[in-house]
Short mmCIF file of C-alpha atoms in Angstrom, two decimals:
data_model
loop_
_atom_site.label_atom_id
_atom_site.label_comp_id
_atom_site.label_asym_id
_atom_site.label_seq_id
_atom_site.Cartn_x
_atom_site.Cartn_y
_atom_site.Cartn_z
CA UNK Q 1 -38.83 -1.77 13.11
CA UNK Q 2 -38.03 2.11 13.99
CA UNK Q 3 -37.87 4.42 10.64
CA UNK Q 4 -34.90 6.02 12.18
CA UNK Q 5 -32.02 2.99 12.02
CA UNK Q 6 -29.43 3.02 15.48
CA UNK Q 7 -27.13 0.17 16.20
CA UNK Q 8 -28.46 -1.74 18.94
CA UNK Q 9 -25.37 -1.24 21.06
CA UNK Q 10 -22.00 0.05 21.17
CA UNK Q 11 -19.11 0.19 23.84
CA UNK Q 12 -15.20 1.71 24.73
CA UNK Q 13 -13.46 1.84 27.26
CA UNK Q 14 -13.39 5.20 30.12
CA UNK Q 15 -11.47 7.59 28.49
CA UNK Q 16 -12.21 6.94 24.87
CA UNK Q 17 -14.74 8.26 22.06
CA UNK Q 18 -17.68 6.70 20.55
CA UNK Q 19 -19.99 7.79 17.94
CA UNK Q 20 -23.94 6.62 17.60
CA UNK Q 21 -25.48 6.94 13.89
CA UNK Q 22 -29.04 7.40 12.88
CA UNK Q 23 -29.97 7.21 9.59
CA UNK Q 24 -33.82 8.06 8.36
CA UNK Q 25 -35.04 9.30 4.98
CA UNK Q 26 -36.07 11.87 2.61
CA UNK Q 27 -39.34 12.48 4.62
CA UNK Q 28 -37.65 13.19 7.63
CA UNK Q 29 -33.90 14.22 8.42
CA UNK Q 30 -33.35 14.13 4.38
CA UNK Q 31 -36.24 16.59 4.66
CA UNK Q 32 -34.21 19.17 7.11
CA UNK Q 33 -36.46 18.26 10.26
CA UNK Q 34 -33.99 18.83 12.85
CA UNK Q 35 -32.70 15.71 14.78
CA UNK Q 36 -32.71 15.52 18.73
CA UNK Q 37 -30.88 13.03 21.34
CA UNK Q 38 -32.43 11.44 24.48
CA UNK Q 39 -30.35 9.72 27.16
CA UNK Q 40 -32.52 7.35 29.17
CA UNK Q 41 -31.32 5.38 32.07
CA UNK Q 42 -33.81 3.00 33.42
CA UNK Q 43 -36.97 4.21 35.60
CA UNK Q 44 -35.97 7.48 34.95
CA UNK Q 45 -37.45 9.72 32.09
CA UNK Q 46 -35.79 10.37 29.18
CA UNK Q 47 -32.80 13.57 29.17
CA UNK Q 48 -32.53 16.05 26.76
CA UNK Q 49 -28.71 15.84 25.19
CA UNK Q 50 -28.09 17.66 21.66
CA UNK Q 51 -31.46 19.49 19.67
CA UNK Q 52 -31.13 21.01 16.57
CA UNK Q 53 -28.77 18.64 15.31
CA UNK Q 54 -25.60 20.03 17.40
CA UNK Q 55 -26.72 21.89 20.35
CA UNK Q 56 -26.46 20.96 23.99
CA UNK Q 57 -29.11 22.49 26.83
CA UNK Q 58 -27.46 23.62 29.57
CA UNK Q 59 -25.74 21.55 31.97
CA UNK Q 60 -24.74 18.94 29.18
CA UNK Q 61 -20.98 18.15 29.14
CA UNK Q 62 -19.02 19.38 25.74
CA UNK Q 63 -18.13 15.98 25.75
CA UNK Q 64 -21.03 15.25 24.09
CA UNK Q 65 -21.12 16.41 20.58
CA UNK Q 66 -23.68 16.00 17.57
CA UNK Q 67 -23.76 16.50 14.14
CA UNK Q 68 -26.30 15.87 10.90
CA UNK Q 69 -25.47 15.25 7.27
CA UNK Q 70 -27.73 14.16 4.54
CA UNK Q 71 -30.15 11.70 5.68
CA UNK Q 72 -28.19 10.90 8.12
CA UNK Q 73 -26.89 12.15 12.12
CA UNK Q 74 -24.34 11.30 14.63
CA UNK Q 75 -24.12 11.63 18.40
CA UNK Q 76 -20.07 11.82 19.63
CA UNK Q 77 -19.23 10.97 23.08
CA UNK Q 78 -15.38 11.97 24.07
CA UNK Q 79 -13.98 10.92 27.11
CA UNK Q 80 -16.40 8.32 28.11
CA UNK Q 81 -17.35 7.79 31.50
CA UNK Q 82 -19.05 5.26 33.62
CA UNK Q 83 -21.95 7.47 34.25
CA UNK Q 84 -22.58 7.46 30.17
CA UNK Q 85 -24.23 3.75 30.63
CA UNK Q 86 -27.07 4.48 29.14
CA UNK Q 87 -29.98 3.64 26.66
CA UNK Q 88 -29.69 6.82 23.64
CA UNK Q 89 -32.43 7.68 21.19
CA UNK Q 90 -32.30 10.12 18.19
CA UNK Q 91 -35.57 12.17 17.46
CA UNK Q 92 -37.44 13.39 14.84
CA UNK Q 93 -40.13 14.83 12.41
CA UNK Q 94 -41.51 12.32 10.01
CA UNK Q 95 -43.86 14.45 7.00
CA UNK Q 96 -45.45 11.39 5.52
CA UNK Q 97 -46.20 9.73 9.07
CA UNK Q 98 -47.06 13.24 10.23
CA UNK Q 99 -45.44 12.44 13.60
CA UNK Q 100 -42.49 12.33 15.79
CA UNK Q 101 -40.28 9.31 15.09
CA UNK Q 102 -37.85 7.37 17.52
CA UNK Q 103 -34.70 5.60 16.66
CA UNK Q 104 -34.89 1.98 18.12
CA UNK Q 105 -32.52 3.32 20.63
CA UNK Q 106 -28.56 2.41 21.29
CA UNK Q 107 -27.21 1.32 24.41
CA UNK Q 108 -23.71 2.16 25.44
CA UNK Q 109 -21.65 0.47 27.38
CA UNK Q 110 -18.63 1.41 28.85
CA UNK Q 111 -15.85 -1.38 29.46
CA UNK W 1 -40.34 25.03 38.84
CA UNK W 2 -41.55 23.35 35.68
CA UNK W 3 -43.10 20.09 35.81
CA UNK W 4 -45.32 17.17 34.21
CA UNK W 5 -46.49 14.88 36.40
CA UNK W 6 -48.75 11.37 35.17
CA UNK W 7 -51.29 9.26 36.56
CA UNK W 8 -53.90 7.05 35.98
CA UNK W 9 -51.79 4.14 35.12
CA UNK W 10 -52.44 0.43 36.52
CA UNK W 11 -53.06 -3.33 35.41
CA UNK W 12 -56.08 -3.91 33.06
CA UNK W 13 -57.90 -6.55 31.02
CA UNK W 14 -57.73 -6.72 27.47
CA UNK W 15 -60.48 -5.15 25.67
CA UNK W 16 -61.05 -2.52 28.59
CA UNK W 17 -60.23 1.17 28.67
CA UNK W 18 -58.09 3.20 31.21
CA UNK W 19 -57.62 7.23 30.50
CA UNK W 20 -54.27 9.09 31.89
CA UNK W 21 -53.63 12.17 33.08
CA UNK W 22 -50.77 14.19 32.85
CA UNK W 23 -51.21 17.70 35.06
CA UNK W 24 -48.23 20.35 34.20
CA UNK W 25 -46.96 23.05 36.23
CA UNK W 26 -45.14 25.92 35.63
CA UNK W 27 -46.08 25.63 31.74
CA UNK W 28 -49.25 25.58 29.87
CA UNK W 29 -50.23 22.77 28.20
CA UNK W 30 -52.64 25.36 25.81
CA UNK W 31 -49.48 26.91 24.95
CA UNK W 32 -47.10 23.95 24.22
CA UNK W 33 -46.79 20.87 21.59
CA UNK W 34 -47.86 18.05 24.66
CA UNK W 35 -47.19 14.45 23.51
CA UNK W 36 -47.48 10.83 24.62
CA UNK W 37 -44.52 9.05 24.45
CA UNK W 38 -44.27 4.86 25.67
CA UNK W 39 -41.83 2.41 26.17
CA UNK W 40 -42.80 -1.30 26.14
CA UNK W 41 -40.71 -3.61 27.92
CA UNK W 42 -37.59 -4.37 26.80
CA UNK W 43 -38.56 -1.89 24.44
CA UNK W 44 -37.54 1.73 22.84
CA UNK W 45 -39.67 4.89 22.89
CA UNK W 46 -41.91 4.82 20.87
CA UNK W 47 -44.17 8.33 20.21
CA UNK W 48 -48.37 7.86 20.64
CA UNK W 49 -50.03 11.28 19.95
CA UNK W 50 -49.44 14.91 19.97
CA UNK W 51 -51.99 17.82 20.77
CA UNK W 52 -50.99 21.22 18.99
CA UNK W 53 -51.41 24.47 20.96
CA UNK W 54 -53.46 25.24 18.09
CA UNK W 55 -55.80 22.38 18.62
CA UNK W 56 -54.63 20.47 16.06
CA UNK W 57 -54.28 16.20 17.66
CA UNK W 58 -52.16 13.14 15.35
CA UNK W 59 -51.25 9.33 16.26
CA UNK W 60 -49.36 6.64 15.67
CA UNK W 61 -50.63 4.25 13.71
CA UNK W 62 -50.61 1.62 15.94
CA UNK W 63 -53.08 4.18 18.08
CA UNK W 64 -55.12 5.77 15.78
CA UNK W 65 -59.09 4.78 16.15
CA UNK W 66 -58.28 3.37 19.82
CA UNK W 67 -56.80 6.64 21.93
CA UNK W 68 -57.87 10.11 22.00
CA UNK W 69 -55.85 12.58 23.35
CA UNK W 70 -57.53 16.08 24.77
CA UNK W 71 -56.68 18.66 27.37
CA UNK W 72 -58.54 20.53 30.00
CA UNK W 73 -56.93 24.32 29.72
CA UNK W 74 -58.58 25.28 32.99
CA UNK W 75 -57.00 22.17 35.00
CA UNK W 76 -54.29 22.76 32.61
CA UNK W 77 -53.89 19.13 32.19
CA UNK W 78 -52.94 16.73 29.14
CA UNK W 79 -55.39 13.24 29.12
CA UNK W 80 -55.05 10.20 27.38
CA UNK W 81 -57.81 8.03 26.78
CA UNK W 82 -57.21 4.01 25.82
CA UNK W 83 -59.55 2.08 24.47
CA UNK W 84 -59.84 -1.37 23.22
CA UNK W 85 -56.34 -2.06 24.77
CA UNK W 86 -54.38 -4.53 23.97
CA UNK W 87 -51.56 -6.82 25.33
CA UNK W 88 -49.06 -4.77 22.63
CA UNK W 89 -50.32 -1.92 24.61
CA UNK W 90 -48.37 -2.52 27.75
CA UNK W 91 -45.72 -0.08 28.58
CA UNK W 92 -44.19 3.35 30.70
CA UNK W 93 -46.33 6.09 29.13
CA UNK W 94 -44.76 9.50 29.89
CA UNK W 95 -46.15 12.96 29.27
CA UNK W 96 -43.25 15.13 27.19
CA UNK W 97 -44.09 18.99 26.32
CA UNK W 98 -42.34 20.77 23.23
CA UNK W 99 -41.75 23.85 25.15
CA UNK W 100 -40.36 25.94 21.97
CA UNK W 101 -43.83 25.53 20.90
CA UNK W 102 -43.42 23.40 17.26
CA UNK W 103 -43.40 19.68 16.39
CA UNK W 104 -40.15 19.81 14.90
CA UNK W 105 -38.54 20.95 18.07
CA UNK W 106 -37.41 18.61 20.68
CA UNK W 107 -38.95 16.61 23.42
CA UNK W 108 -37.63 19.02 26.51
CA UNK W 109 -40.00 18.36 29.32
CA UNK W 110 -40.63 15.40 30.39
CA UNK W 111 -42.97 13.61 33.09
CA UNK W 112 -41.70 10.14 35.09
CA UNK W 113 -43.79 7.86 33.47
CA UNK W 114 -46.97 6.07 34.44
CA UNK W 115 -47.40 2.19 33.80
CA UNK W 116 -49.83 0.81 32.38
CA UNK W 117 -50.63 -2.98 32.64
CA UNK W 118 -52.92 -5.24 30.00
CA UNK W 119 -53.35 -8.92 31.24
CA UNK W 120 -55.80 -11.08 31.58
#
């Protein structure tokens, strides 16, 4: 069981928005580490998509959007495409584990 | 260009030991936060081990007394050494480098992934 909590899966159809929640604890986004998303499609390694909480590396659509409150953070996609099908993981800094923690991952799928 | 590339994966018995390599290019592994990050299958990622630029190295738990992770500057290469492995252990290890140089910083260099293989 991941300390960061993702549902397992979500889904819309092309064209619309869907949002991805992670939710950790005081010892880690409650404890202003800064939360990162991964995009993984199988065999391939994992992409970069929002760090910091809400910024995108270059190249990343503004379609994708993220945002952090509390003990809590959210990854937005607008617009969804086919190419979005993928597996997404938030990331981040865990003080009392004194390592990097995983979210057990969402995977999106677009109807 | 800047890459991490891994190797050193491969099928192996329970109980034995197998050590990876990850050799970077176009960064330093001295000078960046390198990790070890899996993925079992059917699985999410799930972070192994971290070696500070300072020198400073941390595990998982599910790691700790079994792999050691150390780096060769002059190679400028990132290892990780697996002993006692286990069944659990199976999975896509990949090399990722925390280029801004801090563990609170993201994951934004990654290698493709080596497998590694524990059955009897």
């Amino acid at each position: 069981q991941s300390v960061l909590t993702q549902p397992p899966s979500v889904s819309g159809a092309p064209g619309q928005r869907v949002t991805i929640s992670c939710t950790g604890s005081s010892s880690n986004i409650g404890a202003q580490y800064a939360v990162h998303w991964y995009q993984h499609l199988p065999g391939t390694a994992p992409k970069l998509l929002i760090f910091e909480n809400i910024h995108r590396p270059s190249g990343v659509p503004d379609r994708f959007s993220g945002s952090k409150s509390g003990i809590s953070a959210s990854l937005a996609i607008s617009g969804l495409q086919s190419e979005d099908e993928a597996d997404y993981y938030c990331q981040t800094y865990d003080s009392s584990l004194a390592g990097l923690i995983f979210g057990g991952g969402t995977k999106l799928t677009v109807l | 260009e800047v890459q991490l590339v891994e190797s050193g994966g491969g099928l192996i018995q329970p109980g034995e030991s197998l050590r990876l390599s990850c050799a970077a290019s176009g960064l330093s592994v001295s000078s960046n936060y390198m990790n070890w990050v899996r993925q079992a299958p059917g699985k999410g990622l799930e972070w192994v081990s971290i070696f500070y630029s300072g020198g400073n190295t941390y595990y998982a738990d599910s790691v700790k007394g079994r792999f050691t992770i150390s780096r060769d500057n002059s190679n400028n290469t990132l290892y990780l050494q697996m002993n006692s492995l286990r069944a659990e252990d199976t999975a896509i290890y990949y090399c990722a480098a925390q280029s801004s140089g801090w563990y609170g910083e993201p994951l934004d260099i990654w290698g493709q992934g080596t497998m590694v293989t524990v059955s009897s």
